[in-house]
Amino acid sequence: PQSVSLVFSSSYLNNPGSMFGHTFLRFHRTPNPDGSAAAMLDYAVSFAAYPTTKNAILYVMAGLAGWFPGYFDILPYYMKVQEYNNYESRDMWEYELNLTPDQARLMILSVFEIATNRIDYYYFDDNCAYLPLALMEIADPSLELTSRMQTWVAPSDAVRIIATTKGLIRNTRYRPSNYSRFLMRYDRLLNNETAAVNTLISENRREKIPQLLVNYDPPARARILDAALEYIDFKEKLGGAETNAVLFAN
């Protein structure tokens, strides 16, 4: 790896373990000889609990007492983007850290060393926010990140800690979810354009598009179609029964 980023994913209320968001590490690969980089082929390293019960009461007790096993996952980054951005409609923020390639390599070697071992998962401290900070301290012990935690640490606390560490963040990137992209497109529409989008994404959207857009100029048509397509991407998530071709049916 040439560098590493801490990635924060927004909350997901359908999963109790993700109600406060999630943090994981992204290891950036060595660029191609021509200088280009296939960003989606980077590796994502995530620490998560593997619940052993579906009983609501036992679930809470086990999470608080550290009864659930915690393990590292190492997956291609595009799988995390698909899971969080697309399937669960969660926004993501990437914080590239000001670490050297040698320090990034030391972090990934540490992950390889402990990835097959069980680490008891505690919701309040030994969680997806604590372990990435501990790995950063392995790369640079002078950071002293974990000592700045309170009684508990949430994913947003991990972001706060690295953001208040002078010189640690090199670059920041926001990756909106498919739902956020649709809202941004929709908010830019004029009043008469929103009516057209509402028609396109309603049950009646099979009507001919030329007839619907005949009274709009080319820029307005582009805004309408872009918003409608973003909505379909959101509704499809990972690729359902609908296709963009439905909008262009004759």
Tab-separated table of N, CA and C in Angstrom, residues 112-219:
chain	number	residue	atom	x	y	z
A	112	PHE	N	-2.563	-8.585	8.977
A	112	PHE	CA	-2.349	-9.982	8.569
A	112	PHE	C	-1.960	-10.858	9.764
A	113	GLU	N	-1.248	-10.287	10.707
A	113	GLU	CA	-0.798	-11.058	11.869
A	113	GLU	C	-1.952	-11.431	12.786
A	114	ILE	N	-2.918	-10.537	12.955
A	114	ILE	CA	-3.975	-10.773	13.944
A	114	ILE	C	-5.335	-11.074	13.324
A	115	ALA	N	-5.439	-11.044	12.000
A	115	ALA	CA	-6.756	-11.147	11.356
A	115	ALA	C	-7.448	-12.471	11.618
A	116	THR	N	-6.700	-13.540	11.826
A	116	THR	CA	-7.321	-14.846	12.029
A	116	THR	C	-7.649	-15.118	13.487
A	117	ASN	N	-7.313	-14.186	14.377
A	117	ASN	CA	-7.566	-14.376	15.807
A	117	ASN	C	-8.840	-13.672	16.235
A	118	ARG	N	-9.526	-14.256	17.181
A	118	ARG	CA	-10.718	-13.635	17.750
A	118	ARG	C	-10.312	-12.505	18.680
A	119	ILE	N	-11.009	-11.377	18.544
A	119	ILE	CA	-10.867	-10.249	19.466
A	119	ILE	C	-12.261	-9.955	20.009
A	120	ASP	N	-12.435	-10.089	21.315
A	120	ASP	CA	-13.761	-9.853	21.890
A	120	ASP	C	-14.254	-8.459	21.524
A	121	TYR	N	-15.472	-8.406	21.030
A	121	TYR	CA	-16.047	-7.151	20.546
A	121	TYR	C	-16.912	-6.521	21.630
A	122	TYR	N	-16.546	-5.321	22.046
A	122	TYR	CA	-17.325	-4.541	23.013
A	122	TYR	C	-17.892	-3.323	22.290
A	123	TYR	N	-19.204	-3.128	22.400
A	123	TYR	CA	-19.831	-2.018	21.696
A	123	TYR	C	-19.304	-0.663	22.144
A	124	PHE	N	-18.903	-0.550	23.410
A	124	PHE	CA	-18.519	0.746	23.940
A	124	PHE	C	-17.062	1.118	23.671
A	125	ASP	N	-16.164	0.149	23.564
A	125	ASP	CA	-14.758	0.530	23.396
A	125	ASP	C	-14.021	-0.306	22.351
A	126	ASP	N	-13.871	-1.604	22.557
A	126	ASP	CA	-13.136	-2.416	21.577
A	126	ASP	C	-14.040	-2.699	20.378
A	127	ASN	N	-14.175	-1.698	19.530
A	127	ASN	CA	-15.135	-1.795	18.434
A	127	ASN	C	-14.499	-1.332	17.129
A	128	CYS	N	-15.345	-1.039	16.144
A	128	CYS	CA	-14.844	-0.667	14.820
A	128	CYS	C	-14.169	0.697	14.812
A	129	ALA	N	-14.350	1.490	15.863
A	129	ALA	CA	-13.687	2.791	15.950
A	129	ALA	C	-12.338	2.689	16.661
A	130	TYR	N	-12.245	1.813	17.637
A	130	TYR	CA	-11.024	1.701	18.440
A	130	TYR	C	-9.896	1.016	17.664
A	131	LEU	N	-10.204	-0.098	17.022
A	131	LEU	CA	-9.145	-0.885	16.380
A	131	LEU	C	-8.420	-0.122	15.273
A	132	PRO	N	-9.101	0.633	14.400
A	132	PRO	CA	-8.359	1.423	13.401
A	132	PRO	C	-7.416	2.433	14.030
A	133	LEU	N	-7.825	3.058	15.134
A	133	LEU	CA	-6.939	4.007	15.804
A	133	LEU	C	-5.727	3.286	16.393
A	134	ALA	N	-5.952	2.090	16.932
A	134	ALA	CA	-4.830	1.319	17.474
A	134	ALA	C	-3.840	0.946	16.377
A	135	LEU	N	-4.340	0.634	15.182
A	135	LEU	CA	-3.448	0.312	14.066
A	135	LEU	C	-2.650	1.538	13.631
A	136	MET	N	-3.263	2.708	13.697
A	136	MET	CA	-2.526	3.934	13.376
A	136	MET	C	-1.393	4.166	14.371
A	137	GLU	N	-1.629	3.824	15.627
A	137	GLU	CA	-0.567	3.976	16.625
A	137	GLU	C	0.576	3.004	16.377
A	138	ILE	N	0.270	1.837	15.801
A	138	ILE	CA	1.336	0.900	15.430
A	138	ILE	C	2.210	1.523	14.349
A	139	ALA	N	1.564	2.207	13.401
A	139	ALA	CA	2.310	2.863	12.329
A	139	ALA	C	3.130	4.025	12.856
A	140	ASP	N	2.581	4.776	13.805
A	140	ASP	CA	3.267	5.946	14.362
A	140	ASP	C	2.914	6.048	15.848
A	141	PRO	N	3.714	5.443	16.751
A	141	PRO	CA	3.404	5.438	18.180
A	141	PRO	C	3.295	6.839	18.797
A	142	SER	N	3.878	7.840	18.152
A	142	SER	CA	3.814	9.186	18.715
A	142	SER	C	2.419	9.800	18.612
A	143	LEU	N	1.516	9.185	17.859
A	143	LEU	CA	0.182	9.755	17.686
A	143	LEU	C	-0.630	9.727	18.985
A	144	GLU	N	-0.540	8.641	19.743
A	144	GLU	CA	-1.252	8.508	21.022
A	144	GLU	C	-2.747	8.827	20.855
A	145	LEU	N	-3.389	8.093	19.972
A	145	LEU	CA	-4.798	8.344	19.658
A	145	LEU	C	-5.745	7.679	20.655
A	146	THR	N	-5.485	6.425	21.006
A	146	THR	CA	-6.411	5.698	21.869
A	146	THR	C	-6.462	6.270	23.279
A	147	SER	N	-5.402	6.906	23.720
A	147	SER	CA	-5.393	7.481	25.070
A	147	SER	C	-6.305	8.693	25.177
A	148	ARG	N	-6.759	9.223	24.052
A	148	ARG	CA	-7.629	10.394	24.056
A	148	ARG	C	-9.102	10.017	24.052
A	149	MET	N	-9.412	8.740	24.146
A	149	MET	CA	-10.793	8.293	24.165
A	149	MET	C	-11.393	8.457	25.553
A	150	GLN	N	-12.705	8.563	25.603
A	150	GLN	CA	-13.432	8.644	26.860
A	150	GLN	C	-13.818	7.231	27.291
A	151	THR	N	-14.852	7.122	28.117
A	151	THR	CA	-15.309	5.817	28.591
A	151	THR	C	-15.753	4.945	27.427
A	152	TRP	N	-16.348	5.548	26.416
A	152	TRP	CA	-16.755	4.820	25.225
A	152	TRP	C	-16.285	5.579	23.988
A	153	VAL	N	-16.283	4.889	22.870
A	153	VAL	CA	-15.867	5.528	21.624
A	153	VAL	C	-16.808	5.090	20.513
A	154	ALA	N	-17.379	6.053	19.821
A	154	ALA	CA	-18.251	5.809	18.668
A	154	ALA	C	-17.468	6.109	17.399
A	155	PRO	N	-17.939	5.637	16.257
A	155	PRO	CA	-17.238	5.935	15.001
A	155	PRO	C	-16.992	7.421	14.783
A	156	SER	N	-17.950	8.263	15.143
A	156	SER	CA	-17.748	9.706	14.983
A	156	SER	C	-16.634	10.217	15.890
A	157	ASP	N	-16.419	9.546	17.040
A	157	ASP	CA	-15.319	9.941	17.929
A	157	ASP	C	-13.971	9.679	17.271
A	158	ALA	N	-13.869	8.578	16.526
A	158	ALA	CA	-12.621	8.287	15.822
A	158	ALA	C	-12.306	9.379	14.806
A	159	VAL	N	-13.349	9.841	14.099
A	159	VAL	CA	-13.150	10.919	13.141
A	159	VAL	C	-12.732	12.201	13.855
A	160	ARG	N	-13.374	12.487	14.985
A	160	ARG	CA	-13.039	13.696	15.753
A	160	ARG	C	-11.587	13.657	16.222
A	161	ILE	N	-11.135	12.490	16.662
A	161	ILE	CA	-9.777	12.372	17.188
A	161	ILE	C	-8.739	12.616	16.090
A	162	ILE	N	-8.929	12.009	14.911
A	162	ILE	CA	-7.930	12.222	13.858
A	162	ILE	C	-8.042	13.639	13.293
A	163	ALA	N	-9.263	14.227	13.312
A	163	ALA	CA	-9.431	15.580	12.779
A	163	ALA	C	-8.772	16.614	13.668
A	164	THR	N	-8.664	16.325	14.963
A	164	THR	CA	-8.043	17.266	15.896
A	164	THR	C	-6.570	16.955	16.129
A	165	THR	N	-6.044	15.984	15.389
A	165	THR	CA	-4.611	15.678	15.458
A	165	THR	C	-3.912	16.445	14.342
A	166	LYS	N	-3.138	17.400	14.701
A	166	LYS	CA	-2.527	18.311	13.728
A	166	LYS	C	-1.690	17.550	12.696
A	167	GLY	N	-1.990	17.799	11.436
A	167	GLY	CA	-1.200	17.245	10.343
A	167	GLY	C	-1.489	15.803	10.002
A	168	LEU	N	-2.470	15.169	10.650
A	168	LEU	CA	-2.711	13.748	10.390
A	168	LEU	C	-3.532	13.521	9.127
A	169	ILE	N	-4.472	14.409	8.824
A	169	ILE	CA	-5.311	14.245	7.636
A	169	ILE	C	-4.678	14.971	6.451
A	170	ARG	N	-4.453	14.220	5.388
A	170	ARG	CA	-3.853	14.778	4.181
A	170	ARG	C	-4.911	15.279	3.200
A	171	ASN	N	-5.995	14.545	3.113
A	171	ASN	CA	-7.031	14.889	2.137
A	171	ASN	C	-8.355	14.294	2.594
A	172	THR	N	-9.455	14.944	2.208
A	172	THR	CA	-10.792	14.479	2.572
A	172	THR	C	-11.654	14.373	1.323
A	173	ARG	N	-12.442	13.310	1.250
A	173	ARG	CA	-13.333	13.113	0.106
A	173	ARG	C	-14.690	12.635	0.598
A	174	TYR	N	-15.736	13.221	0.060
A	174	TYR	CA	-17.106	12.834	0.382
A	174	TYR	C	-17.667	11.985	-0.747
A	175	ARG	N	-18.207	10.831	-0.396
A	175	ARG	CA	-18.800	9.930	-1.381
A	175	ARG	C	-20.288	9.777	-1.038
A	176	PRO	N	-21.166	10.538	-1.707
A	176	PRO	CA	-22.597	10.481	-1.369
A	176	PRO	C	-23.223	9.151	-1.775
A	177	SER	N	-24.246	8.765	-1.047
A	177	SER	CA	-24.990	7.554	-1.385
A	177	SER	C	-25.870	7.812	-2.597
A	178	ASN	N	-26.443	6.750	-3.134
A	178	ASN	CA	-27.335	6.918	-4.282
A	178	ASN	C	-28.559	7.755	-3.900
A	179	TYR	N	-29.029	7.633	-2.665
A	179	TYR	CA	-30.172	8.434	-2.227
A	179	TYR	C	-29.793	9.903	-2.111
A	180	SER	N	-28.615	10.190	-1.575
A	180	SER	CA	-28.163	11.582	-1.461
A	180	SER	C	-27.952	12.207	-2.834
A	181	ARG	N	-27.446	11.410	-3.778
A	181	ARG	CA	-27.264	11.933	-5.140
A	181	ARG	C	-28.607	12.307	-5.759
A	182	PHE	N	-29.623	11.460	-5.514
A	182	PHE	CA	-30.952	11.789	-6.032
A	182	PHE	C	-31.478	13.072	-5.402
A	183	LEU	N	-31.332	13.240	-4.074
A	183	LEU	CA	-31.823	14.447	-3.416
A	183	LEU	C	-31.120	15.694	-3.936
A	184	MET	N	-29.814	15.600	-4.193
A	184	MET	CA	-29.086	16.751	-4.721
A	184	MET	C	-29.598	17.132	-6.117
A	185	ARG	N	-29.842	16.124	-6.943
A	185	ARG	CA	-30.393	16.397	-8.270
A	185	ARG	C	-31.796	17.004	-8.154
A	186	TYR	N	-32.597	16.438	-7.269
A	186	TYR	CA	-33.988	16.869	-7.133
A	186	TYR	C	-34.077	18.298	-6.606
A	187	ASP	N	-33.187	18.656	-5.677
A	187	ASP	CA	-33.218	20.002	-5.091
A	187	ASP	C	-32.854	21.084	-6.105
A	188	ARG	N	-32.167	20.723	-7.172
A	188	ARG	CA	-31.760	21.703	-8.180
A	188	ARG	C	-32.846	21.962	-9.229
A	189	LEU	N	-33.926	21.194	-9.166
A	189	LEU	CA	-34.981	21.346	-10.161
A	189	LEU	C	-35.830	22.581	-9.877
A	190	LEU	N	-36.363	23.161	-10.944
A	190	LEU	CA	-37.342	24.225	-10.808
A	190	LEU	C	-38.719	23.603	-10.570
A	191	ASN	N	-39.670	24.435	-10.180
A	191	ASN	CA	-40.988	23.918	-9.806
A	191	ASN	C	-41.632	23.099	-10.913
A	192	ASN	N	-41.590	23.606	-12.140
A	192	ASN	CA	-42.226	22.875	-13.231
A	192	ASN	C	-41.456	21.605	-13.602
A	193	GLU	N	-40.157	21.554	-13.250
A	193	GLU	CA	-39.358	20.369	-13.536
A	193	GLU	C	-39.623	19.255	-12.533
A	194	THR	N	-39.905	19.612	-11.288
A	194	THR	CA	-40.199	18.581	-10.286
A	194	THR	C	-41.450	17.800	-10.666
A	195	ALA	N	-42.425	18.461	-11.254
A	195	ALA	CA	-43.641	17.767	-11.677
A	195	ALA	C	-43.312	16.707	-12.725
A	196	ALA	N	-42.412	17.034	-13.648
A	196	ALA	CA	-42.023	16.069	-14.679
A	196	ALA	C	-41.306	14.875	-14.065
A	197	VAL	N	-40.409	15.137	-13.101
A	197	VAL	CA	-39.695	14.035	-12.441
A	197	VAL	C	-40.671	13.161	-11.670
A	198	ASN	N	-41.602	13.779	-10.964
A	198	ASN	CA	-42.585	13.006	-10.213
A	198	ASN	C	-43.390	12.098	-11.130
A	199	THR	N	-43.684	12.580	-12.330
A	199	THR	CA	-44.410	11.753	-13.299
A	199	THR	C	-43.546	10.590	-13.769
A	200	LEU	N	-42.274	10.861	-14.024
A	200	LEU	CA	-41.370	9.817	-14.517
A	200	LEU	C	-41.171	8.697	-13.503
A	201	ILE	N	-41.109	9.044	-12.222
A	201	ILE	CA	-40.819	8.027	-11.206
A	201	ILE	C	-42.074	7.455	-10.578
A	202	SER	N	-43.223	7.870	-11.056
A	202	SER	CA	-44.479	7.319	-10.558
A	202	SER	C	-44.803	6.038	-11.318
A	203	GLU	N	-45.902	5.431	-10.946
A	203	GLU	CA	-46.321	4.209	-11.627
A	203	GLU	C	-46.628	4.456	-13.103
A	204	ASN	N	-46.779	5.732	-13.457
A	204	ASN	CA	-47.167	6.094	-14.820
A	204	ASN	C	-45.988	6.424	-15.706
A	205	ARG	N	-44.778	6.070	-15.333
A	205	ARG	CA	-43.603	6.577	-16.034
A	205	ARG	C	-43.391	5.924	-17.398
A	206	ARG	N	-44.218	4.955	-17.781
A	206	ARG	CA	-44.026	4.293	-19.065
A	206	ARG	C	-44.496	5.138	-20.247
A	207	GLU	N	-45.121	6.283	-19.981
A	207	GLU	CA	-45.544	7.112	-21.104
A	207	GLU	C	-44.316	7.607	-21.868
A	208	LYS	N	-44.532	8.030	-23.081
A	208	LYS	CA	-43.426	8.431	-23.946
A	208	LYS	C	-42.743	9.679	-23.414
A	209	ILE	N	-41.438	9.596	-23.303
A	209	ILE	CA	-40.678	10.722	-22.783
A	209	ILE	C	-40.736	11.945	-23.698
A	210	PRO	N	-40.639	11.808	-25.011
A	210	PRO	CA	-40.703	13.017	-25.854
A	210	PRO	C	-41.963	13.843	-25.624
A	211	GLN	N	-43.091	13.179	-25.401
A	211	GLN	CA	-44.324	13.913	-25.148
A	211	GLN	C	-44.274	14.652	-23.816
A	212	LEU	N	-43.611	14.061	-22.839
A	212	LEU	CA	-43.542	14.674	-21.517
A	212	LEU	C	-42.600	15.874	-21.500
A	213	LEU	N	-41.524	15.805	-22.283
A	213	LEU	CA	-40.482	16.827	-22.209
A	213	LEU	C	-40.525	17.843	-23.348
A	214	VAL	N	-41.571	17.803	-24.143
A	214	VAL	CA	-41.598	18.641	-25.334
A	214	VAL	C	-41.545	20.125	-25.004
A	215	ASN	N	-42.042	20.529	-23.855
A	215	ASN	CA	-42.092	21.957	-23.499
A	215	ASN	C	-40.874	22.420	-22.684
A	216	TYR	N	-39.850	21.569	-22.561
A	216	TYR	CA	-38.664	21.927	-21.783
A	216	TYR	C	-37.478	22.119	-22.721
A	217	ASP	N	-36.601	23.071	-22.356
A	217	ASP	CA	-35.400	23.267	-23.155
A	217	ASP	C	-34.381	22.176	-22.814
A	218	PRO	N	-33.322	22.020	-23.605
A	218	PRO	CA	-32.359	20.927	-23.382
A	218	PRO	C	-31.765	20.892	-21.970
A	219	PRO	N	-31.336	22.009	-21.373
A	219	PRO	CA	-30.801	21.916	-20.006
A	219	PRO	C	-31.830	21.395	-19.003
